[in-house]
Coordinates of C-alpha atoms in Angstrom, one line a residue:
M891 CA 36.5 0.1 35.5
F892 CA 35.4 3.6 34.1
I893 CA 38.6 5.4 32.8
D894 CA 38.9 9.0 31.0
A895 CA 40.5 8.7 27.8
E896 CA 42.6 12.3 28.4
N897 CA 43.9 11.0 31.7
L898 CA 46.1 8.2 29.6
E899 CA 49.0 8.7 28.3
N900 CA 49.5 9.7 24.7
E901 CA 49.5 6.5 21.9
T902 CA 48.6 4.6 24.7
T903 CA 47.7 0.8 23.3
F904 CA 45.1 -0.5 25.4
R905 CA 44.1 -4.2 25.2
A906 CA 41.5 -6.7 25.6
D907 CA 39.6 -9.8 24.1
I908 CA 37.2 -8.1 22.8
A909 CA 36.6 -3.9 21.6
I910 CA 32.9 -2.9 21.4
V911 CA 32.4 0.4 20.1
G912 CA 29.6 2.6 21.7
S913 CA 28.3 1.8 24.9
G914 CA 24.5 2.8 24.0
P915 CA 21.9 -0.4 24.6
A916 CA 23.7 -2.8 22.0
G917 CA 27.3 -1.6 23.9
I918 CA 26.3 -2.2 27.1
V919 CA 24.0 -5.6 26.6
L920 CA 26.9 -7.2 24.4
A921 CA 29.3 -6.0 27.5
L922 CA 27.8 -7.5 30.0
E923 CA 26.5 -10.4 28.4
L924 CA 30.7 -11.2 27.2
A925 CA 31.9 -10.1 30.7
K926 CA 30.0 -13.0 32.3
A927 CA 31.3 -15.8 29.7
G928 CA 34.7 -14.2 30.5
Y929 CA 35.6 -11.9 27.8
E930 CA 38.3 -9.2 29.2
V931 CA 36.2 -6.7 27.7
A932 CA 36.9 -2.9 26.4
L933 CA 33.8 -0.8 25.7
I934 CA 34.7 2.4 24.2
E935 CA 32.1 5.4 24.3
S936 CA 32.6 9.0 22.3
G937 CA 31.2 10.8 24.9
R938 CA 31.9 10.7 28.7
L939 CA 29.3 10.2 31.9
H940 CA 27.5 13.4 31.4
F941 CA 26.8 15.0 28.5
S942 CA 29.1 17.5 25.9
E943 CA 27.9 19.7 23.9
E944 CA 31.2 19.5 22.0
I945 CA 31.3 16.0 22.0
Q946 CA 27.7 15.6 20.5
N947 CA 29.1 18.1 18.1
L948 CA 31.3 15.4 16.7
G949 CA 28.7 13.1 15.5
E950 CA 26.8 16.3 13.1
A951 CA 26.1 15.7 9.6
S952 CA 27.9 17.9 6.8
H953 CA 24.6 17.6 5.3
F954 CA 21.1 16.8 5.4
D955 CA 17.6 17.7 3.7
P956 CA 15.6 19.1 7.2
T957 CA 12.6 18.6 6.1
L958 CA 13.3 15.1 5.5
H959 CA 15.3 14.1 8.5
A960 CA 15.8 15.5 11.7
P961 CA 19.4 17.0 12.9
M962 CA 22.0 14.2 14.6
S963 CA 22.0 16.4 17.4
E964 CA 18.1 15.5 18.5
C965 CA 18.4 11.6 17.4
T966 CA 21.4 10.4 18.5
R967 CA 23.4 11.0 21.5
R968 CA 27.3 10.4 22.7
Q969 CA 27.3 9.3 26.5
L970 CA 27.2 6.5 28.5
G971 CA 23.6 5.1 27.9
G972 CA 23.9 6.6 24.3
T973 CA 20.1 7.3 22.5
S974 CA 18.4 5.4 25.2
I975 CA 19.1 8.8 27.6
I976 CA 16.3 10.0 25.4
W977 CA 14.7 7.0 24.0
G978 CA 10.9 7.2 24.7
G979 CA 10.7 3.7 25.9
R980 CA 8.5 2.0 23.0
C981 CA 9.5 -1.9 22.7
L982 CA 7.6 -4.4 20.0
P983 CA 9.6 -6.9 18.0
Y984 CA 9.3 -7.4 14.0
D985 CA 6.9 -9.6 12.9
P986 CA 6.5 -12.9 10.8
V987 CA 5.9 -10.9 7.8
D988 CA 9.0 -8.4 7.8
F989 CA 11.0 -12.5 7.3
D990 CA 8.8 -13.4 4.6
Q991 CA 10.2 -13.5 0.7
R992 CA 7.6 -10.5 -0.7
P993 CA 8.8 -10.1 -4.4
Y994 CA 6.7 -6.5 -4.4
I995 CA 9.1 -5.0 -2.1
Q996 CA 12.2 -4.9 -3.9
N997 CA 15.7 -5.8 -2.2
S998 CA 13.5 -7.2 1.4
D999 CA 14.6 -10.5 1.8
W1000 CA 16.5 -11.3 5.0
P1001 CA 18.6 -14.1 5.4
I1002 CA 17.8 -15.1 8.6
T1003 CA 14.1 -16.6 9.6
Y1004 CA 12.1 -14.7 12.5
Q1005 CA 12.0 -17.7 14.4
E1006 CA 16.4 -17.6 14.9
I1007 CA 15.5 -14.1 16.4
A1008 CA 12.3 -14.8 18.2
G1009 CA 14.2 -16.7 20.5
Y1010 CA 15.5 -14.0 21.7
F1011 CA 12.3 -11.5 22.8
Q1012 CA 12.1 -12.4 26.1
R1013 CA 15.8 -11.6 26.8
A1014 CA 15.2 -8.5 25.4
C1015 CA 12.1 -7.8 27.1
D1016 CA 14.1 -8.4 30.5
Y1017 CA 16.8 -5.8 29.7
F1018 CA 13.7 -3.0 28.9
F1019 CA 12.1 -4.1 31.8
C1020 CA 8.8 -3.8 29.5
G1021 CA 7.5 -7.2 31.4
Q1022 CA 6.6 -10.3 29.5
S1023 CA 7.0 -11.2 25.4
E1024 CA 3.4 -10.9 24.6
F1025 CA 2.5 -8.6 22.2
N1026 CA -1.2 -8.9 21.7
I1027 CA -3.8 -8.4 23.9
K1028 CA -6.1 -11.8 23.8
N1029 CA -3.3 -13.4 25.8
I1030 CA -3.3 -10.3 28.7
S1031 CA -5.5 -12.2 31.3
N1032 CA -6.6 -9.1 33.4
I1033 CA -7.3 -6.6 30.6
Q1034 CA -11.6 -7.8 29.9
Q1035 CA -12.1 -5.6 27.3
K1036 CA -10.0 -6.7 24.1
S1037 CA -11.1 -4.7 21.3
I1038 CA -10.6 -0.8 21.1
V1039 CA -14.5 -0.7 20.9
P1040 CA -17.0 -3.0 21.5
G1041 CA -18.2 -5.3 18.6
L1042 CA -14.8 -4.7 16.5
P1043 CA -13.7 -7.6 16.1
D1044 CA -10.4 -8.9 14.6
A1045 CA -10.8 -10.0 10.7
E1046 CA -8.1 -8.7 8.1
V1047 CA -8.0 -6.1 9.9
L1048 CA -6.7 -6.6 14.0
N1049 CA -7.1 -4.6 17.0
S1050 CA -5.6 -6.7 19.4
T1051 CA -1.2 -6.5 18.7
L1052 CA -0.1 -4.7 21.2
E1053 CA 3.3 -2.4 22.0
R1054 CA 4.8 -2.5 25.6
W1055 CA 6.8 0.4 26.8
S1056 CA 9.6 0.3 29.2
L1057 CA 10.8 2.4 32.0
P1058 CA 11.8 3.8 29.6
T1059 CA 15.4 2.5 30.5
N1060 CA 18.4 4.4 30.1
F1061 CA 20.5 1.8 29.8
G1062 CA 23.8 4.3 31.1
K1063 CA 22.1 5.1 34.2
E1064 CA 20.3 1.8 34.9
Y1065 CA 23.3 -0.8 34.8
F1066 CA 26.2 2.0 35.8
H1067 CA 26.9 0.0 38.7
D1068 CA 27.2 -3.2 36.9
L1069 CA 29.5 -1.9 34.8
Q1070 CA 31.2 -0.3 37.1
Q1071 CA 31.5 -3.3 39.2
S1072 CA 32.5 -5.7 36.6
Q1073 CA 36.3 -6.8 36.9
K1074 CA 36.2 -7.9 33.0
I1075 CA 34.6 -5.1 32.0
K1076 CA 36.9 -1.4 31.4
L1077 CA 34.8 1.5 29.6
L1078 CA 37.0 4.0 28.1
Y1079 CA 34.8 7.2 27.6
G1080 CA 35.7 9.9 26.0
L1081 CA 37.4 8.3 23.5
T1082 CA 36.1 8.3 19.7
C1083 CA 37.4 5.8 16.8
T1084 CA 38.5 7.2 13.7
E1085 CA 39.6 4.2 11.8
I1086 CA 39.5 0.4 11.6
E1087 CA 43.2 -0.6 10.8
T1088 CA 43.1 -4.0 9.1
N1089 CA 46.3 -6.6 7.9
E1090 CA 47.5 -6.2 4.2
Q1091 CA 44.9 -8.2 3.0
G1092 CA 42.0 -6.5 4.4
T1093 CA 40.7 -10.5 6.3
Q1094 CA 41.4 -9.0 9.7
V1095 CA 41.1 -5.9 12.1
E1096 CA 44.6 -5.3 14.0
L1097 CA 43.8 -2.6 15.8
L1098 CA 41.3 0.7 16.3
H1099 CA 42.3 4.0 15.8
A1100 CA 40.9 6.3 18.4
K1101 CA 41.6 9.8 19.4
T1102 CA 40.3 12.4 22.2
L1103 CA 39.2 15.9 22.0
G1104 CA 42.0 16.6 24.0
G1105 CA 44.2 15.7 21.0
K1106 CA 45.5 12.3 22.4
N1107 CA 45.5 9.2 20.4
I1108 CA 44.9 5.9 21.1
W1109 CA 44.8 2.3 19.9
V1110 CA 43.3 -0.5 21.3
K1111 CA 44.0 -4.0 20.2
C1112 CA 42.0 -7.1 20.8
Q1113 CA 41.3 -10.6 19.2
K1114 CA 37.4 -8.8 17.8
Y1115 CA 35.7 -5.8 17.5
V1116 CA 31.9 -5.1 17.4
L1117 CA 30.5 -2.1 16.1
A1118 CA 28.0 -0.5 18.5
G1119 CA 28.1 3.0 17.9
G1120 CA 24.0 3.6 16.8
A1121 CA 23.9 3.0 12.3
L1122 CA 24.6 6.3 11.3
N1123 CA 28.3 6.3 13.5
T1124 CA 29.0 2.9 12.6
T1125 CA 28.7 3.3 8.9
R1126 CA 30.7 6.3 9.3
L1127 CA 33.8 4.8 10.8
L1128 CA 33.6 2.2 8.5
L1129 CA 33.3 4.4 5.6
A1130 CA 36.5 6.4 6.6
S1131 CA 38.7 3.1 7.3
D1132 CA 39.7 2.8 3.5
R1133 CA 42.9 2.1 3.6
Q1134 CA 42.5 -1.3 2.4
H1135 CA 39.6 -1.5 1.2
P1136 CA 38.3 1.2 -1.4
G1137 CA 34.8 3.0 -0.2
G1138 CA 35.5 1.7 3.4
I1139 CA 35.6 -1.8 4.5
G1140 CA 32.6 -3.5 4.0
N1141 CA 31.7 -1.9 0.9
H1142 CA 33.1 -5.1 -1.4
S1143 CA 29.2 -5.2 -2.3
G1144 CA 29.1 -1.2 -3.7
L1145 CA 26.4 -1.3 -0.4
L1146 CA 28.2 0.4 2.4
G1147 CA 25.7 3.2 3.3
K1148 CA 23.4 2.3 0.8
F1149 CA 19.4 1.6 1.6
Y1150 CA 19.4 4.2 4.5
M1151 CA 15.9 3.4 6.0
G1152 CA 13.4 5.1 8.7
H1153 CA 9.8 5.5 9.0
L1154 CA 6.7 7.2 7.5
S1155 CA 4.5 8.7 10.4
G1156 CA 1.8 11.2 10.6
D1157 CA -1.7 11.8 11.0
I1158 CA -3.8 12.1 7.6
A1159 CA -6.9 11.0 9.4
L1160 CA -9.4 11.2 12.4
I1161 CA -10.7 8.3 13.4
H1162 CA -14.7 9.0 14.5
F1163 CA -16.3 6.0 16.6
T1164 CA -20.0 5.3 16.2
R1165 CA -20.2 3.6 19.7
P1166 CA -20.9 5.4 23.1
P1167 CA -18.0 7.0 23.8
K1168 CA -17.0 6.0 27.4
D1169 CA -16.2 2.5 25.6
T1170 CA -13.4 3.6 23.5
V1171 CA -9.7 2.4 24.6
F1172 CA -8.2 5.5 23.8
G1173 CA -4.8 5.4 26.1
F1174 CA -2.8 2.8 27.6
D1175 CA -3.3 -0.7 29.4
R1176 CA -1.5 -2.0 32.3
D1177 CA -0.8 -5.9 32.2
P1178 CA -0.5 -8.1 35.4
D1179 CA 3.4 -6.9 35.8
K1180 CA 2.3 -2.6 35.5
I1181 CA 3.4 -2.5 32.6
Y1182 CA 1.7 0.3 30.2
V1183 CA 1.0 -1.5 26.7
R1184 CA -0.9 0.5 24.2
R1185 CA -3.0 -1.2 21.5
R1186 CA -2.9 -0.3 17.4
F1187 CA -4.5 -1.4 14.5
S1188 CA -2.8 -3.7 11.9
F1189 CA -3.5 -6.0 9.1
T1190 CA -3.0 -9.9 9.2
R1191 CA 0.2 -11.5 7.3
E1192 CA -1.7 -13.2 4.6
F1193 CA -3.7 -9.7 3.6
L1194 CA -0.2 -7.8 4.1
H1195 CA 0.8 -10.1 1.0
E1196 CA -2.8 -10.3 -1.0
K1197 CA -2.7 -6.1 -1.0
Q1198 CA 0.7 -5.8 -1.2
L1199 CA 1.3 -3.4 1.4
P1200 CA 4.0 -2.7 3.3
N1201 CA 4.1 -3.6 6.9
I1202 CA 1.9 -0.6 8.5
V1203 CA 0.0 0.2 12.0
A1204 CA -1.9 2.7 13.3
W1205 CA -3.5 3.8 16.9
L1206 CA -5.0 6.5 18.1
G1207 CA -3.8 9.6 19.4
S1208 CA -4.7 12.9 21.2
P1209 CA -5.4 16.3 19.3
K1210 CA -1.8 18.2 18.1
F1211 CA -1.2 20.3 21.3
G1212 CA 0.2 23.1 19.4
D1213 CA -3.6 23.6 17.9
P1214 CA -5.9 25.5 20.3
S1215 CA -9.0 24.9 18.8
H1216 CA -9.1 21.7 20.7
Q1217 CA -10.2 23.6 23.5
N1218 CA -8.9 21.2 25.9
G1219 CA -7.0 23.4 29.5
V1220 CA -5.1 19.9 29.6
L1221 CA -3.8 20.3 26.2
S1222 CA -2.8 23.6 26.3
S1223 CA -1.5 23.4 29.7
A1224 CA 0.8 20.8 28.6
Y1225 CA 1.4 23.1 25.5
L1226 CA 2.1 26.1 27.8
A1227 CA 5.1 24.0 29.8
L1228 CA 6.6 22.4 27.1
N1229 CA 7.5 26.3 25.4
M1230 CA 8.6 27.5 28.6
P1231 CA 12.1 28.4 28.3
V1232 CA 13.7 26.6 31.0
L1233 CA 10.8 24.1 32.5
R1234 CA 11.0 22.8 28.9
N1235 CA 14.5 21.2 29.0
Y1236 CA 13.5 19.2 31.7
L1237 CA 10.2 17.6 30.2
T1238 CA 11.0 16.1 27.4
S1239 CA 14.0 15.6 24.9
T1240 CA 13.7 18.3 21.6
A1241 CA 12.7 15.8 19.5
M1242 CA 9.5 14.8 21.5
R1243 CA 8.6 18.3 22.5
K1244 CA 8.6 19.3 18.4
A1245 CA 6.4 16.7 17.9
A1246 CA 3.9 17.1 20.5
I1247 CA 4.0 21.4 19.7
G1248 CA 4.5 21.5 16.2
K1249 CA 5.7 24.8 14.6
E1250 CA 6.0 27.6 17.7
N1251 CA 3.2 30.2 17.2
Q1252 CA 3.7 33.2 19.1
G1253 CA 0.2 34.0 18.4
V1254 CA -1.3 31.4 19.9
Y1255 CA -0.6 31.8 23.6
R1256 CA -3.7 33.6 24.3
A1257 CA -6.1 31.2 22.9
H1258 CA -3.9 28.7 25.4
I1259 CA -4.3 30.5 28.0
M1260 CA -8.0 31.0 28.1
N1261 CA -8.5 27.4 26.9
V1262 CA -6.8 26.9 30.5
L1263 CA -8.9 29.2 32.5
K1264 CA -12.4 28.0 30.9
D1265 CA -11.4 24.3 31.9
F1266 CA -9.4 25.5 35.0
K1267 CA -10.5 22.6 37.3
Q1268 CA -10.0 19.8 35.1
A1269 CA -6.0 21.7 34.0
I1270 CA -5.3 22.3 37.5
A1271 CA -6.7 18.8 38.7
F1272 CA -4.1 16.9 35.7
V1273 CA -1.0 18.7 36.6
P1274 CA -0.2 17.0 40.2
R1275 CA -2.1 13.3 39.0
F1276 CA 0.2 13.1 35.1
G1277 CA 3.0 14.8 36.7
Y1278 CA 3.9 12.3 39.5
G1279 CA 3.0 9.3 36.4
R1280 CA 5.0 11.2 34.4
Y1281 CA 8.0 12.5 35.9
I1282 CA 8.5 10.8 39.4
A1283 CA 7.3 7.4 39.2
K1284 CA 9.9 4.7 38.5
R1285 CA 7.5 3.0 35.5
K1286 CA 6.4 6.2 33.7
I1287 CA 3.4 7.0 31.6
P1288 CA 4.5 7.0 28.3
A1289 CA 2.2 9.7 26.8
L1290 CA -0.4 12.5 27.4
F1291 CA -4.0 11.0 26.3
V1292 CA -7.4 13.1 26.5
Y1293 CA -10.8 11.3 26.6
S1294 CA -12.8 12.4 23.6
A1295 CA -16.8 13.6 24.2
A1296 CA -17.0 13.5 20.2
N1297 CA -15.6 10.4 20.4
E1298 CA -12.7 11.2 17.9
Y1299 CA -9.1 11.0 17.6
P1300 CA -6.1 11.7 15.2
L1301 CA -5.6 8.3 13.8
H1302 CA -1.6 8.1 14.1
Y1303 CA 0.7 5.7 11.7
H1304 CA 3.9 3.9 11.3
S1305 CA 4.8 2.6 8.5
E1306 CA 8.0 0.8 7.0
Q1307 CA 9.8 2.9 4.6
I1308 CA 10.6 0.7 1.2
P1309 CA 14.1 -0.4 0.5
N1310 CA 15.7 2.4 -1.8
P1311 CA 19.4 2.1 -2.9
N1312 CA 19.5 5.6 -3.9
S1313 CA 18.8 6.3 -0.1
A1314 CA 22.2 6.9 1.4
V1315 CA 24.7 8.2 3.3
T1316 CA 28.1 8.9 2.0
L1317 CA 31.5 10.8 3.4
S1318 CA 31.8 14.5 3.1
D1319 CA 35.0 16.7 2.7
E1320 CA 33.9 18.5 5.9
R1321 CA 36.1 17.6 8.9
D1322 CA 34.9 17.1 12.6
A1323 CA 37.1 18.6 15.6
I1324 CA 39.3 15.7 15.7
G1325 CA 39.9 14.8 12.0
M1326 CA 36.9 13.2 10.8
R1327 CA 35.1 13.5 7.9
R1328 CA 31.5 14.1 8.2
L1329 CA 28.3 12.4 6.8
N1330 CA 26.0 13.6 4.1
I1331 CA 23.1 12.0 4.4
N1332 CA 20.5 11.7 1.4
L1333 CA 17.8 10.2 2.8
Q1334 CA 14.9 9.7 0.1
F1335 CA 11.0 8.4 0.0
T1336 CA 9.3 7.0 -2.9
Q1337 CA 5.9 7.0 -4.4
Q1338 CA 5.6 3.3 -3.4
D1339 CA 6.0 4.1 0.0
I1340 CA 3.0 7.2 0.2
D1341 CA 1.1 4.7 -1.8
G1342 CA 1.1 2.4 0.9
V1343 CA 0.0 4.7 3.4
V1344 CA -2.7 5.8 1.4
Q1345 CA -4.4 2.3 0.7
A1346 CA -3.8 1.2 4.5
H1347 CA -5.8 4.0 5.5
K1348 CA -8.9 3.0 2.9
Y1349 CA -8.8 -0.8 4.4
W1350 CA -8.6 0.7 7.4
D1351 CA -11.7 3.0 7.0
Q1352 CA -13.5 -0.1 4.8
Y1353 CA -12.8 -2.0 8.2
L1354 CA -14.6 0.2 10.5
R1355 CA -17.5 0.6 8.2
E1356 CA -18.5 -3.0 8.3
H1357 CA -18.9 -3.8 11.5
N1358 CA -20.4 -0.3 11.8
C1359 CA -18.1 0.5 14.3
G1360 CA -16.7 4.2 12.7
Y1361 CA -15.2 5.7 9.7
L1362 CA -12.1 7.6 9.0
K1363 CA -12.1 11.3 8.3
Y1364 CA -9.5 13.1 5.9
V1365 CA -8.2 16.0 7.6
T1366 CA -7.3 17.3 3.8
D1367 CA -8.8 16.5 0.7
D1368 CA -5.4 15.0 -0.7
P1369 CA -4.0 12.4 1.7
E1370 CA -1.2 11.5 -0.7
S1371 CA 0.1 14.6 -0.5
S1372 CA -0.6 14.9 3.0
V1373 CA 1.5 12.0 3.5
W1374 CA 4.4 13.2 1.1
E1375 CA 4.7 16.6 3.6
Q1376 CA 5.0 14.5 7.0
A1377 CA 7.5 12.4 5.3
G1378 CA 10.4 12.4 7.4
D1379 CA 12.7 10.7 10.0
G1380 CA 16.3 10.0 11.2
F1381 CA 15.3 8.4 14.4
H1382 CA 15.1 5.3 13.7
Q1383 CA 18.0 4.6 11.5
V1384 CA 18.2 1.7 9.6
G1385 CA 19.3 -0.2 6.7
T1386 CA 23.5 1.1 5.8
T1387 CA 25.4 -2.5 6.9
R1388 CA 22.4 -4.8 5.3
M1389 CA 22.4 -8.3 6.0
S1390 CA 23.2 -10.8 3.6
E1391 CA 23.9 -14.7 3.0
H1392 CA 26.1 -13.5 0.4
P1393 CA 28.8 -11.0 0.2
Q1394 CA 27.9 -9.6 -3.1
D1395 CA 24.2 -8.6 -1.1
G1396 CA 25.1 -7.0 1.6
V1397 CA 27.6 -5.4 4.3
V1398 CA 27.6 -8.4 7.4
G1399 CA 26.5 -11.6 7.2
T1400 CA 23.4 -13.8 8.8
N1401 CA 26.0 -13.7 12.5
C1402 CA 26.3 -10.2 12.2
N1403 CA 30.4 -10.8 10.9
V1404 CA 31.5 -7.9 8.2
H1405 CA 31.5 -10.3 5.1
G1406 CA 35.6 -10.8 4.7
V1407 CA 36.9 -9.5 7.8
D1408 CA 37.4 -12.3 9.9
N1409 CA 37.1 -11.0 13.6
L1410 CA 34.7 -7.7 13.1
F1411 CA 31.0 -7.6 13.7
V1412 CA 28.2 -5.2 13.8
A1413 CA 25.3 -4.5 16.5
S1414 CA 23.0 -2.2 15.6
S1415 CA 20.2 -1.3 13.5
S1416 CA 22.5 -1.0 10.3
I1417 CA 22.1 -4.4 9.8
F1418 CA 18.4 -4.6 9.2
V1419 CA 17.4 -5.0 5.9
T1420 CA 13.8 -3.5 6.1
S1421 CA 12.8 -1.5 8.9
G1422 CA 9.1 -3.2 9.5
Q1423 CA 6.0 -1.9 11.3
A1424 CA 8.3 -1.7 14.6
N1425 CA 10.7 1.0 16.0
S1426 CA 14.4 -0.5 16.1
T1427 CA 15.7 0.0 19.9
F1428 CA 14.0 -3.1 20.7
M1429 CA 15.3 -5.4 18.1
I1430 CA 18.9 -3.9 18.4
V1431 CA 18.9 -5.2 21.7
A1432 CA 17.0 -8.4 20.4
F1433 CA 20.3 -8.8 17.5
A1434 CA 22.9 -7.8 20.5
L1435 CA 21.8 -11.1 22.5
R1436 CA 21.7 -13.1 19.2
L1437 CA 25.5 -11.9 18.3
A1438 CA 26.7 -12.2 22.1
D1439 CA 25.7 -16.0 21.8
H1440 CA 27.6 -16.3 18.6
L1441 CA 30.8 -15.0 20.0
K1442 CA 30.2 -16.9 23.0
K1443 CA 30.8 -20.1 21.2
I1444 CA 33.4 -19.3 19.3
K1445 CA 35.4 -18.6 22.9
K1446 CA 34.5 -22.3 24.1
K1447 CA 35.5 -23.6 20.8
V1448 CA 38.9 -21.7 20.9

C-alpha cells in the first residue's frame, strides 16, 4: 500500500512492526525480505513517487568544497528508488584483502570476515539482475580470450578480475508492483524523518518524528527501526537526534560522522599495447546470460600486502569526449549530444554527463562538428546502434568505448581512500525548509592516498614491460600533482557510522545495530570500515540482506 503523507491527519501516529527510513536499494530489499518473514513494515520515503526539486533540496549541504565533493543534488536522490535512479549499474563486491588486518593502513580493521558477507553476493546479484556471482574471466565459459591482450598472464598484477553490470536497475521502478501489492508493506512517501526519540536511558528508540513539506507532523512508532536513507542523510539524522545522546545517537565513541571516505579515480596515464590492436579487448564482454562484464587490472592479495598498497584497480577507457583532438566522429557526436540543452537531460545523469564531457568549452564546438563531418559515415552508423543499446534495450550498454588503431587507451584508476578521522561531516546552523540542520561536509585526502595511486601505476608499467605487452605513458610530467587535482568524490559515501566490535571503536556493531540502542539498525555504506576498490551499491545490498536475515532470526525467537 502506498500512502501520501500529505493526506494523513496532522499529528497522526503510524504503527508497524518495523520502520525502514529510506526507499533506495537497501530499504526496498529490506522491506521485501522482512515482509516475506511476516513483519508489518512501514517504509518511509522523504521524496515522492516522482522527482520533486523542492524535496530534493532538503538534502543539500550547507558547506562543502566543490573541488573535492559533488553537490548532494547530483549524488543522491530523494524519491522512491533512491540513488538507484541515477546509478550507473556497476556491480562488484569487496575483496578478501579488504577484511585482512593491514597495519600499514590505520583504522582499517573490520570486525567481521570476508566469508561472513560473501554468502550474500549471489542474492545481491539476483536483486540487481547482474547474473552469477562470478567475478573472474577465467570462469566465464563463453569468453575465449582470457587476457586483455594475448600473452599478458596473471602474475602479481591480474587482468582477469571482472565487474558486472546491472540493467541498470532502478529499484523504485523494478520493484514498484511488489511493494504496492504487498499486504505487509506500507510506503509512506513525502515524509521526512527529523528526529529519533529514545527512552530516558537512551537504550531504546520509542518513536520517529517526521514532517511533510506541507507542515504536517507525523510520528512513527514500531518495535524496531532501520536507517537506510543513504550514508550522509542517515548520519545527519543520527547527529540531529541529540536529546538523550550528546552529539547524536551513536556518538558514544565520538566517531559519528568521522572517517568519511569515497574513492580516488581519474586518469594520469595512457596504456600503450605493443601487440596487434585488433587483439585488444577494450570494451565490454558478455557472459552466457548476456550480462555485460568488464575486465580490470588489479593486484593479488599478497602483492598488496607486500608493497603496502591500498586496494586499487584500473580499466581501459575512451579518450575524453570534450577534447576534439581525438579526431573521432563518434566521440564528437556524443559530446555534442550531451551538450544539447534539452536532449542532454534525457541521455544521462548530470554527474555522468559532467564526467564524460569535462569542463564545458564553447570554443571547441566547431572542432567537434568538423570531426563529425570528416568521420560522417562512422558517426551516422553509430547513432542508431548505440542509441538502441543504450536507451531502448532493457539491458543497456553501460558506456561508450571506441577502438584505438594506435592501440592506446586512457587507464582509468579507482582506488580506496585511506580511513581518516579528520575527514568528517558535522551539523551546521543552517536549516532546511522543514527545520533540520544541514550538513557541513569536510572530505579530506592524504598523501598516503596519493602515493598509493602513483605507486600502483609504476607496478602496472613494470608488469606490461616485463611481459613485452606494452607500457604506460604519463599525461603530465608530475603524476602526483595529477592525482591531487583529480581527487574528489561524494558519490560513494562511506564510513560515517563505521562498524566495530567494541562500542568505543565505532558506531554500529557487527549486526549493524547501533551500539547501546537495542532496536536501532543501520543499512548503509556508512557502516563500512574501508571503501575498498569497489563502488558501494552492490555491497550495500549484500549487507542489507545480511541484516534482513539477522532480523528474521530475532523475530523467530520472540
